Coordinates of C-alpha atoms in Angstrom, one line a residue:
F1 CA 76.6 159.2 107.8
S2 CA 77.6 155.9 106.5
F3 CA 76.2 152.5 105.8
C4 CA 77.3 149.3 104.3
F5 CA 75.9 146.1 102.7
S6 CA 77.4 142.7 101.8
S7 CA 76.8 140.1 99.3
H8 CA 77.0 136.3 99.8
C9 CA 80.5 135.8 98.4
N10 CA 82.2 139.2 98.9
H11 CA 81.8 142.0 101.4
F12 CA 81.3 145.5 100.0
F13 CA 81.4 148.7 102.0
L14 CA 79.6 151.8 100.8
C15 CA 80.5 155.0 102.7
W16 CA 79.0 158.4 102.3
C17 CA 81.0 161.2 104.0
N18 CA 79.4 164.5 105.1
N19 CA 82.2 166.5 103.8
S20 CA 82.5 164.9 100.4
S21 CA 80.3 164.5 97.4
Q22 CA 82.1 161.5 96.3
V23 CA 81.1 158.0 97.0
S24 CA 83.9 155.5 97.7
I25 CA 83.3 151.9 97.2
Y26 CA 85.8 149.5 98.7
R27 CA 85.7 145.9 98.0
E28 CA 87.1 143.6 100.7
S29 CA 89.0 140.7 99.0
F30 CA 87.8 138.0 101.2
S31 CA 86.0 134.9 100.0
S32 CA 84.9 132.2 102.5
E33 CA 83.9 129.7 99.8
G34 CA 87.1 130.3 97.8
S35 CA 89.2 129.8 100.9
M36 CA 87.5 126.5 101.7
L37 CA 88.0 125.4 98.1
N38 CA 91.7 126.1 98.3
V39 CA 92.0 124.2 101.5
S40 CA 90.2 121.3 100.0
Q41 CA 92.5 121.2 97.0
S42 CA 95.6 121.5 99.2
E43 CA 94.4 118.5 101.4
S44 CA 93.6 116.5 98.2
N45 CA 97.1 117.2 96.8
M46 CA 98.7 116.2 100.2
T47 CA 96.6 113.0 100.2
T48 CA 97.6 112.1 96.7
A49 CA 101.3 112.7 97.4
S50 CA 101.1 110.6 100.6
Q51 CA 99.4 107.8 98.7
N52 CA 102.1 107.9 96.0
Q53 CA 104.8 107.8 98.7
D54 CA 103.1 104.8 100.4
L55 CA 102.8 103.0 97.0
L56 CA 106.4 103.6 96.3
R57 CA 107.4 102.4 99.7
I58 CA 105.3 99.2 99.3
V59 CA 106.8 98.5 95.9
L60 CA 110.4 99.0 97.2
I61 CA 109.9 96.9 100.3
S62 CA 108.1 94.1 98.5
T63 CA 110.8 94.0 95.8
L64 CA 113.6 93.9 98.4
S65 CA 112.0 90.9 100.1
T66 CA 110.5 89.1 97.1
V67 CA 113.6 89.0 94.9
P68 CA 115.8 87.1 97.4
S69 CA 112.8 84.9 98.3
F70 CA 112.3 83.8 94.8
V71 CA 116.1 83.2 94.4
F72 CA 116.2 81.1 97.5
L73 CA 113.0 79.3 96.5
Y74 CA 114.7 78.4 93.2
I75 CA 117.8 77.2 95.0
N76 CA 115.8 75.2 97.6
G77 CA 113.7 73.7 94.8
T78 CA 116.9 72.7 92.9
I79 CA 118.3 71.0 96.0
L80 CA 115.1 69.2 96.6
F81 CA 115.1 68.0 93.0
T82 CA 118.7 67.0 93.4
L83 CA 118.0 64.9 96.5
R84 CA 115.4 62.9 94.5
S85 CA 117.3 62.6 91.3
K86 CA 119.7 59.8 92.2
P87 CA 119.3 56.5 94.0
V88 CA 122.3 57.3 96.2
F89 CA 120.3 60.2 97.6
R90 CA 117.0 58.4 97.9
D91 CA 118.5 55.4 99.7
T92 CA 120.8 57.2 102.1
C93 CA 119.3 58.1 105.5
R94 CA 121.1 61.4 106.1
Y95 CA 120.0 62.7 102.7
I96 CA 116.4 61.6 103.4
L97 CA 116.6 63.6 106.7
L98 CA 118.1 66.6 104.8
Y99 CA 115.3 66.4 102.3
N100 CA 112.8 66.5 105.1
L101 CA 114.5 69.5 106.7
L102 CA 114.7 71.4 103.4
L103 CA 111.1 70.6 102.4
A104 CA 109.9 72.2 105.7
D105 CA 112.1 75.2 105.3
T106 CA 110.9 75.7 101.7
V107 CA 107.3 75.6 102.6
Q108 CA 107.9 77.9 105.5
L109 CA 109.8 80.3 103.2
A110 CA 107.0 80.4 100.6
Q111 CA 104.3 80.8 103.3
S112 CA 106.2 83.5 105.1
Q113 CA 106.7 85.5 102.0
V114 CA 102.9 85.4 101.3
Q115 CA 102.2 86.7 104.8
F116 CA 104.9 89.3 104.6
L117 CA 103.4 90.7 101.3
L118 CA 100.0 90.7 102.9
S119 CA 101.4 92.6 105.8
V120 CA 103.2 95.2 103.7
C121 CA 100.1 95.8 101.5
R122 CA 98.1 96.2 104.7
V123 CA 95.6 93.5 103.7
K124 CA 93.3 92.6 106.5
L125 CA 92.3 88.9 106.7
A126 CA 89.5 87.2 108.5
Y127 CA 90.6 85.5 111.7
S128 CA 89.8 82.1 110.3
L129 CA 92.0 82.5 107.3
C130 CA 94.8 84.0 109.4
T131 CA 94.5 81.0 111.7
V132 CA 95.0 78.5 108.8
L133 CA 98.1 80.4 107.6
S134 CA 99.5 80.6 111.1
M135 CA 98.9 76.9 111.7
L136 CA 100.8 76.0 108.5
A137 CA 103.7 78.3 109.6
N138 CA 103.7 76.8 113.1
L139 CA 103.7 73.2 111.7
T140 CA 106.6 73.8 109.3
T141 CA 108.6 75.9 111.8
G142 CA 108.6 73.0 114.3
I143 CA 110.0 70.5 111.7
S144 CA 113.5 72.1 111.4
P145 CA 114.6 71.9 115.0
L146 CA 113.1 68.4 115.5
T147 CA 114.9 67.2 112.4
L148 CA 118.1 68.7 113.8
V149 CA 117.6 66.6 116.9
V150 CA 117.9 63.4 114.8
M151 CA 120.5 64.3 112.2
P152 CA 123.4 64.7 114.8
L153 CA 122.5 61.3 116.3
E154 CA 122.8 59.7 112.9
R155 CA 126.3 61.0 112.6
Y156 CA 127.1 59.8 116.1
V157 CA 126.0 56.3 115.3
A158 CA 128.0 56.4 112.0
V159 CA 131.2 57.2 113.8
C160 CA 130.9 55.5 117.2
Y161 CA 129.0 52.4 116.0
P162 CA 130.1 51.9 112.4
L163 CA 129.4 48.2 112.4
R164 CA 125.9 48.6 113.6
H165 CA 125.1 51.8 111.6
S166 CA 123.6 49.9 108.6
S167 CA 121.3 47.9 110.9
I168 CA 120.2 50.8 113.1
I169 CA 120.0 53.7 110.6
T170 CA 117.8 52.1 107.8
V171 CA 115.4 53.7 105.4
R172 CA 112.5 52.2 107.2
N173 CA 113.6 53.5 110.6
T174 CA 114.3 56.9 109.1
T175 CA 110.8 57.0 107.6
V176 CA 109.4 56.2 111.0
V177 CA 111.4 58.9 112.6
I178 CA 110.2 61.5 110.0
I179 CA 106.6 60.5 110.6
A180 CA 107.2 60.9 114.3
I181 CA 108.7 64.4 113.7
W182 CA 105.6 65.5 111.7
A183 CA 103.4 63.9 114.4
V184 CA 105.0 65.9 117.2
S185 CA 104.8 69.1 115.3
S186 CA 101.2 68.4 114.4
L187 CA 100.5 67.6 118.1
N188 CA 101.9 71.0 119.0
N189 CA 99.6 72.6 116.4
L190 CA 96.6 70.6 117.8
T191 CA 97.4 71.9 121.3
R192 CA 97.4 75.5 120.0
V193 CA 94.1 74.8 118.3
L194 CA 92.6 73.5 121.6
L195 CA 93.8 76.6 123.4
F196 CA 92.3 78.7 120.5
L197 CA 88.9 76.9 120.9
K198 CA 88.6 78.0 124.5
F199 CA 87.3 81.2 123.1
S200 CA 83.8 81.7 121.7
L201 CA 83.6 80.4 118.1
E202 CA 80.8 82.7 117.3
K203 CA 82.9 85.6 118.4
I204 CA 86.0 84.5 116.6
E205 CA 84.2 84.1 113.3
S206 CA 83.4 87.8 113.4
W207 CA 86.8 88.9 114.3
Q208 CA 89.1 90.5 111.8
I209 CA 92.8 91.0 112.1
E210 CA 93.4 94.6 112.9
D211 CA 97.0 94.9 111.7
V212 CA 99.3 92.0 110.7
C213 CA 98.4 88.4 110.2
S214 CA 101.1 86.4 112.0
R215 CA 101.6 84.0 114.9
I216 CA 101.5 87.2 117.1
A217 CA 97.8 87.6 116.2
L218 CA 97.0 84.1 117.5
V219 CA 98.5 84.6 121.0
L220 CA 95.1 85.0 122.6
G221 CA 96.3 85.1 126.1
A222 CA 99.0 84.4 128.7
V223 CA 98.5 80.6 128.5
T224 CA 99.2 80.5 124.7
A225 CA 102.2 82.7 125.1
E226 CA 103.6 80.6 127.9
Y227 CA 103.0 77.4 126.0
D228 CA 104.8 78.7 123.0
R229 CA 107.8 79.7 125.0
A230 CA 107.9 76.4 126.8
Y231 CA 107.7 74.4 123.6
I232 CA 110.4 76.4 121.8
C233 CA 112.7 76.0 124.8
V234 CA 112.2 72.2 125.0
V235 CA 112.7 71.7 121.3
F236 CA 115.8 73.8 120.9
V237 CA 117.4 72.7 124.1
S238 CA 116.9 69.1 123.0
A239 CA 118.5 69.8 119.6
G240 CA 121.4 71.6 121.3
V241 CA 122.0 68.8 123.7
A242 CA 121.8 66.2 120.9
T243 CA 124.3 68.1 118.7
T244 CA 126.7 68.8 121.6
F245 CA 126.6 65.2 122.8
S246 CA 127.2 63.9 119.3
Y247 CA 130.1 66.4 118.7
V248 CA 131.8 65.5 122.0
S249 CA 131.3 61.8 121.4
V250 CA 132.8 62.0 117.9
I251 CA 135.9 63.9 119.2
I252 CA 136.4 61.2 121.8
A253 CA 135.9 58.5 119.3
A254 CA 138.4 60.1 116.9
R255 CA 141.2 59.5 119.4
S256 CA 140.6 55.8 119.3
A257 CA 142.9 53.8 117.0
S258 CA 140.0 51.8 115.6
T259 CA 138.0 54.8 114.4
D260 CA 138.1 56.0 110.8
K261 CA 139.9 59.3 111.1
A262 CA 138.6 60.7 107.8
L263 CA 135.0 59.8 108.7
A264 CA 135.4 61.2 112.2
H265 CA 136.8 64.5 110.7
K266 CA 133.9 64.8 108.3
A267 CA 131.4 64.0 111.0
R268 CA 132.8 66.6 113.3
N269 CA 132.5 69.3 110.5
T270 CA 129.0 68.1 109.8
L271 CA 128.0 68.4 113.4
L272 CA 129.5 72.0 113.5
L273 CA 127.3 72.7 110.5
H274 CA 124.3 71.3 112.4
L275 CA 125.1 73.8 115.2
V276 CA 125.1 76.6 112.6
Q277 CA 121.8 75.3 111.2
L278 CA 120.3 75.2 114.7
G279 CA 121.5 78.8 115.4
L280 CA 119.9 80.0 112.1
S281 CA 116.7 78.2 113.0
L282 CA 116.7 79.7 116.5
S283 CA 117.3 83.2 115.1
S284 CA 113.9 83.0 113.4
T285 CA 112.2 82.6 116.8
I286 CA 113.4 86.0 118.0
Y287 CA 111.8 87.8 114.9
N288 CA 108.4 88.2 116.4
P289 CA 109.5 89.5 119.8
L290 CA 111.9 92.0 118.1
I291 CA 109.1 93.2 115.8
I292 CA 106.7 93.7 118.7
A293 CA 109.3 95.7 120.7
L294 CA 110.4 97.9 117.8
S295 CA 106.8 98.6 116.7
K296 CA 106.4 100.5 120.0
I297 CA 109.3 102.8 119.7
L298 CA 109.7 103.4 115.9
T299 CA 107.7 105.5 113.5
T300 CA 105.6 103.7 110.9
V301 CA 108.0 104.4 108.0
A302 CA 111.1 103.4 110.0
F303 CA 109.4 100.3 111.4
L304 CA 108.5 99.1 107.9
W305 CA 112.1 99.4 106.7
V306 CA 113.5 97.7 109.8
Q307 CA 110.9 95.0 109.5
N308 CA 112.0 94.3 106.0
V309 CA 115.7 94.0 106.9
F310 CA 114.9 91.8 109.9
Y311 CA 112.6 89.6 107.8
V312 CA 115.4 89.1 105.2
C313 CA 118.0 88.4 107.8
F314 CA 116.0 86.2 110.3
I315 CA 113.4 84.5 108.0
I316 CA 114.7 84.3 104.4
F317 CA 118.4 83.7 104.9
P318 CA 118.1 80.9 107.5
R319 CA 115.7 79.0 105.3
C320 CA 118.2 78.7 102.5
L321 CA 121.8 79.3 103.7
S322 CA 122.2 76.2 105.9
S323 CA 120.9 73.7 103.3
L324 CA 122.9 75.4 100.5
I325 CA 126.1 75.2 102.6
Y326 CA 125.3 71.6 103.4
G327 CA 124.8 70.8 99.7
L328 CA 127.9 72.6 98.5
R329 CA 130.3 71.0 101.0
D330 CA 128.9 67.5 100.5
Q331 CA 131.1 65.8 97.9
T332 CA 128.2 63.7 96.6
I333 CA 125.6 66.4 96.4
R334 CA 127.8 69.3 95.1
P335 CA 128.4 68.0 91.5
V336 CA 124.8 67.3 90.9
L337 CA 123.6 70.5 92.5
L338 CA 126.1 72.6 90.4
Y339 CA 125.0 70.6 87.4
Y340 CA 121.4 71.8 87.8
L341 CA 122.3 75.3 89.0
C342 CA 124.8 76.0 86.3
C343 CA 122.8 75.4 83.1
R344 CA 123.2 71.6 83.3
L345 CA 126.9 71.5 82.5
K346 CA 128.3 68.0 82.0
V347 CA 129.6 66.8 85.4
K348 CA 130.5 63.2 86.2
I349 CA 129.5 61.8 89.5
S350 CA 129.7 58.4 91.2
G351 CA 126.6 56.5 92.3

């Protein structure tokens, strides 16, 4: 005959055989609680390793974007200071317009970096706070292309109507134009707010951004998306038409015997630079659609790295490169800019 008994943690089998006087005790090495403890420890180790990898990835991505951002913010700040350091800059209309363009780009760069770091660190924001940040981004983003509508026209007047340039392009008129630029961009923001308020305020106050705080999060419907596309198309087409018209007019005027050849040549190069600036500004508008499309086909890790590369290429670089190139090629700005960038070396300038 045989019988067995078991304890809570381990199973023991006691067998008594008819043909043997010996009792054999076998212990089954099976422990349910020990097994569960090992599984729990394994899961804890995996979680810790995953958290360490996530932390390392966040640090790397944040560093790769923050370092160039701070470098470009320093360069932009230096150019802004340069444009206010001499009367020749403060009293020249094209430098005033450049200052307005660079100011908007600098604010946009700083604000974009803040939102990017919040996104990388997976910080969830209340909808109201995300709305404020996105409205600021929307306001400053619209300033650049609107300013690029006016800057080519200023060069067109300088070359094609040199005798009337000083009476048409004045500091007062330029100030009025800049106010109008900010007013148009603010009106665009107000329109988005009105579309936003079509939704229940009580419901919106309780909303929280599920993933990334950006202008994508504020596209609350087809109407908002269609309005954004229409506004972007109108602004950039206007800037493109103004730049192309000015460039063609300058080329035609350069063939005239009464036109200053050197001035026309410089104006033509400046207008080409404006086209480059417009292209860089336009490139930032395709960032969000690309990110949306890639988020659907890439893994989370791959998406974060691609997002970082695209952010540096489409958001950071355009906010600095165009103004830096403009400043370095301008014979009046370049010595002063290099003076402040290069440890304030002694450089003589005129004006």
